Amino acid sequence: MAQVPDHKQKLREICRVAARVFYEKGYEGASMQDVAQAVGLTKAGLYHHVGSKDRLLFEIMNYGMDILDETVLQKVKDIADPREKLRQTIIGHINLVVRARDLEITVILHENRSLTGPLRKQINARKRAYIKNLENLIAQVQAQAGGKPAISPHLAAFVALGMINWLYQWYNPEGPIKLEELTQAYVDFFFRGMQV
Amino acid sequence: MAQVPDHKQKLREICRVAARVFYEKGYEGASMQDVAQAVGLTKAGLYHHVGSKDRLLFEIMNYGMDILDETVLQKVKDIADPREKLRQTIIGHINLVVRARDLEITVILHENRSLTGPLRKQINARKRAYIKNLENLIAQVQAQAGGKPAISPHLAAFVALGMINWLYQWYNPEGPIKLEELTQAYVDFFFRGMQV
């Protein structure tokens, strides 16, 4: 992972704590005072770091996308075989979603109704780039498999995102289904569904 | 559909409007005054109908589960063949999720962090019953197909719920992908993934 500069580390720390506050009280229900208190800053200090409540929400979502890039895309970037790359992308994304550490951030990332205007557009552009990357990978796997694709890369990408992102609703890594079992079952299901 | 009594009709109307207010302002960000105004009741009148804000959120979620039962389960209850019954269950659930009319209610149904205690337990019990029903149906389809099941009914049920419930995040029935095309692709993908 690339070295993260100090001021970015501080911002990330604020984002993690703020995400927990927003997750618990709701974005609209939580005040900047609540966040400042949880982070251990004065309200003025918090505003100095993040500018505004809108901007803070944006930074949390942006951080969520950074985590996705760093823990999923970076890890697979040197894999040449499309099939193995897709497999590892799915596994990486599952690991991220079920990892308790960033639960609040990944949940908030998908509740993007509160973000508006240009900030929302920026986050949506990053989400679209992630999806586009997944679609390209799926298309490569289908091309390698040959024959007529069973599903469009676009729909297949959203099937994958739905299966995986929904995990936070029900899956508990401490429960009866081991993470390895879940991951294997999901990858196998997805490749069978793709017919590749 | 069964006849719905008058007082329940009124409660449902309140739930629909309140769901829109909560969706826009967030549950914690919206006041009972906001809801009363949107419904066209006094605050006292609103409290008379729903008891409390907690209770109102519970009623919205309960209504969401009613809609799921009425528009999905009731429609397939007379289908004898498990395969066709599962197919129609998936189609019914997709139709419900992408239907703009109840968008706010279905979204709120899955953001159940704000509900606590016994009310949350009641909603979770209804959700579990829905999932259990889906699992049983999947097990019947697998038994009919014979051989070793490719995935446990439990995991397959959550794959289906993830694929379908995630649609609200991205799918627009007015967009380039027709609903029929989407439904067919999703059903086919799911049955291939199940290997049945």
XYZ file of N, CA and C in Angstrom, chain A residues 23-26 28-29 107 110-111 113 150-151 154-155 158-159 161-163 165-166 169-170 177 182 185-186 189-190 192-195, chain B residues 23-26 28-29 107 110-111 113 150-151 154-155 158-159 161-163 165-166 169-170 177 182 185-186 189-190 192-195:
198
model
N -23.550 6.648 11.307
C -24.182 5.330 11.242
C -25.165 5.154 12.390
N -24.754 5.630 13.559
C -25.595 5.450 14.748
C -26.751 6.430 14.819
N -26.471 7.710 14.545
C -27.502 8.740 14.709
C -28.166 9.140 13.397
N -27.671 8.637 12.288
C -28.142 9.105 10.990
C -27.430 10.401 10.632
N -28.511 13.092 9.120
C -29.283 14.277 9.457
C -29.469 14.425 10.966
N -29.449 13.316 11.674
C -29.676 13.346 13.121
C -28.434 13.739 13.912
N -21.233 1.055 4.565
C -22.690 1.253 4.578
C -23.035 2.671 4.124
N -23.113 3.625 0.481
C -24.242 3.243 -0.364
C -25.541 3.954 0.004
N -25.501 4.732 1.072
C -26.678 5.530 1.397
C -26.379 6.957 0.959
N -28.052 9.289 -0.528
C -29.123 10.256 -0.759
C -28.804 11.615 -0.140
N -23.577 -15.557 -21.679
C -24.886 -15.891 -21.119
C -25.590 -14.655 -20.558
N -24.822 -13.614 -20.275
C -25.385 -12.384 -19.677
C -24.470 -11.220 -20.080
N -22.499 -5.820 -18.178
C -23.125 -4.778 -17.379
C -24.043 -5.398 -16.313
N -24.953 -6.255 -16.735
C -25.855 -6.903 -15.766
C -25.082 -7.814 -14.815
N -23.557 -5.920 -11.984
C -24.499 -5.515 -10.944
C -25.022 -6.699 -10.125
N -25.076 -7.870 -10.753
C -25.401 -9.076 -9.993
C -24.325 -9.288 -8.930
N -22.201 -7.101 -7.625
C -22.244 -6.053 -6.597
C -23.407 -6.280 -5.632
N -24.556 -6.711 -6.159
C -25.715 -6.966 -5.306
C -25.451 -8.098 -4.330
N -24.971 -9.236 -4.871
C -24.655 -10.392 -4.021
C -23.702 -9.988 -2.897
N -22.467 -6.723 -1.902
C -22.751 -5.580 -1.023
C -23.891 -5.857 -0.049
N -24.763 -6.810 -0.390
C -25.872 -7.145 0.498
C -25.408 -7.910 1.737
N -25.925 -6.889 5.339
C -27.260 -6.991 5.923
C -27.426 -8.235 6.798
N -26.676 -9.270 6.524
C -26.979 -10.539 7.204
C -25.766 -11.334 7.630
N -21.374 -19.832 9.316
C -20.792 -19.967 7.978
C -19.411 -19.301 7.958
N -18.155 -19.182 2.570
C -18.993 -18.176 1.906
C -18.348 -17.706 0.608
N -18.415 -20.352 -2.112
C -19.777 -20.546 -2.625
C -20.191 -19.388 -3.538
N -19.840 -18.171 -3.146
C -20.214 -16.989 -3.940
C -19.466 -16.948 -5.271
N -20.836 -19.745 -7.485
C -22.178 -19.387 -7.950
C -22.099 -18.370 -9.080
N -21.237 -17.384 -8.892
C -21.144 -16.312 -9.892
C -20.592 -16.850 -11.220
N -20.730 -19.949 -12.318
C -21.752 -20.813 -12.944
C -22.830 -19.951 -13.601
N -23.249 -18.910 -12.872
C -24.279 -18.032 -13.414
C -23.832 -17.367 -14.712
N -22.539 -17.045 -14.757
C -21.949 -16.427 -15.951
C -21.760 -17.453 -17.054
N -21.784 -18.741 -16.669
C -21.540 -19.843 -17.610
C -20.140 -19.744 -18.234
N -37.340 9.222 4.014
C -36.390 8.935 2.931
C -35.608 10.196 2.575
N -36.326 11.317 2.543
C -35.690 12.577 2.134
C -34.854 13.210 3.249
N -35.402 13.220 4.466
C -34.709 13.927 5.551
C -33.939 12.995 6.473
N -34.100 11.697 6.282
C -33.525 10.746 7.227
C -34.468 10.589 8.408
N -33.841 10.238 11.601
C -33.470 11.079 12.743
C -33.621 12.568 12.412
N -33.460 12.907 11.136
C -33.535 14.316 10.744
C -34.955 14.835 10.604
N -36.906 0.797 0.634
C -35.578 1.228 1.086
C -35.530 1.298 2.618
N -35.016 -1.783 4.720
C -33.692 -2.389 4.867
C -32.705 -1.518 5.627
N -33.132 -0.323 5.992
C -32.269 0.504 6.845
C -32.823 0.425 8.258
N -31.571 0.136 11.204
C -30.767 0.460 12.381
C -31.526 1.331 13.369
N -25.671 -27.601 -5.566
C -24.444 -26.855 -5.820
C -24.188 -25.805 -4.740
N -25.234 -25.439 -4.005
C -25.117 -24.414 -2.967
C -26.201 -24.682 -1.934
N -29.786 -21.879 2.083
C -29.596 -20.687 2.900
C -28.771 -19.640 2.142
N -27.602 -20.038 1.649
C -26.761 -19.101 0.896
C -27.430 -18.672 -0.404
N -29.889 -15.894 0.130
C -29.277 -14.573 0.332
C -28.631 -14.030 -0.945
N -28.171 -14.936 -1.809
C -27.696 -14.489 -3.122
C -28.857 -13.830 -3.871
N -31.664 -12.539 -2.663
C -32.067 -11.287 -2.024
C -31.084 -10.162 -2.341
N -29.786 -10.485 -2.362
C -28.775 -9.477 -2.677
C -28.927 -8.961 -4.097
N -28.999 -9.905 -5.048
C -29.168 -9.531 -6.455
C -30.378 -8.613 -6.627
N -32.550 -7.068 -4.158
C -32.732 -5.868 -3.338
C -31.759 -4.750 -3.715
N -30.617 -5.127 -4.328
C -29.642 -4.121 -4.735
C -30.113 -3.299 -5.947
N -30.535 0.451 -6.089
C -29.347 1.306 -6.136
C -29.031 1.803 -7.538
N -29.431 1.074 -8.537
C -28.947 1.425 -9.883
C -29.984 1.288 -10.989
N -32.314 -0.661 -20.216
C -32.600 -2.088 -20.005
C -34.069 -2.263 -19.643
N -34.315 -7.532 -17.963
C -33.653 -7.657 -16.663
C -34.145 -8.896 -15.918
N -32.917 -12.138 -17.451
C -31.480 -12.324 -17.210
C -31.222 -12.735 -15.760
N -31.937 -12.114 -14.824
C -31.733 -12.422 -13.412
C -32.209 -13.830 -13.065
N -29.788 -16.326 -14.667
C -28.520 -16.320 -13.935
C -28.665 -17.113 -12.639
N -29.752 -16.865 -11.932
C -29.943 -17.522 -10.638
C -30.087 -19.044 -10.792
N -28.975 -20.883 -13.270
C -27.676 -21.448 -13.665
C -26.742 -21.539 -12.454
N -26.738 -20.479 -11.653
C -25.884 -20.464 -10.468
C -26.246 -21.593 -9.512
N -27.546 -21.872 -9.436
C -28.044 -22.961 -8.580
C -27.774 -24.324 -9.212
N -27.476 -24.328 -10.495
C -27.273 -25.561 -11.258
C -28.511 -26.460 -11.211
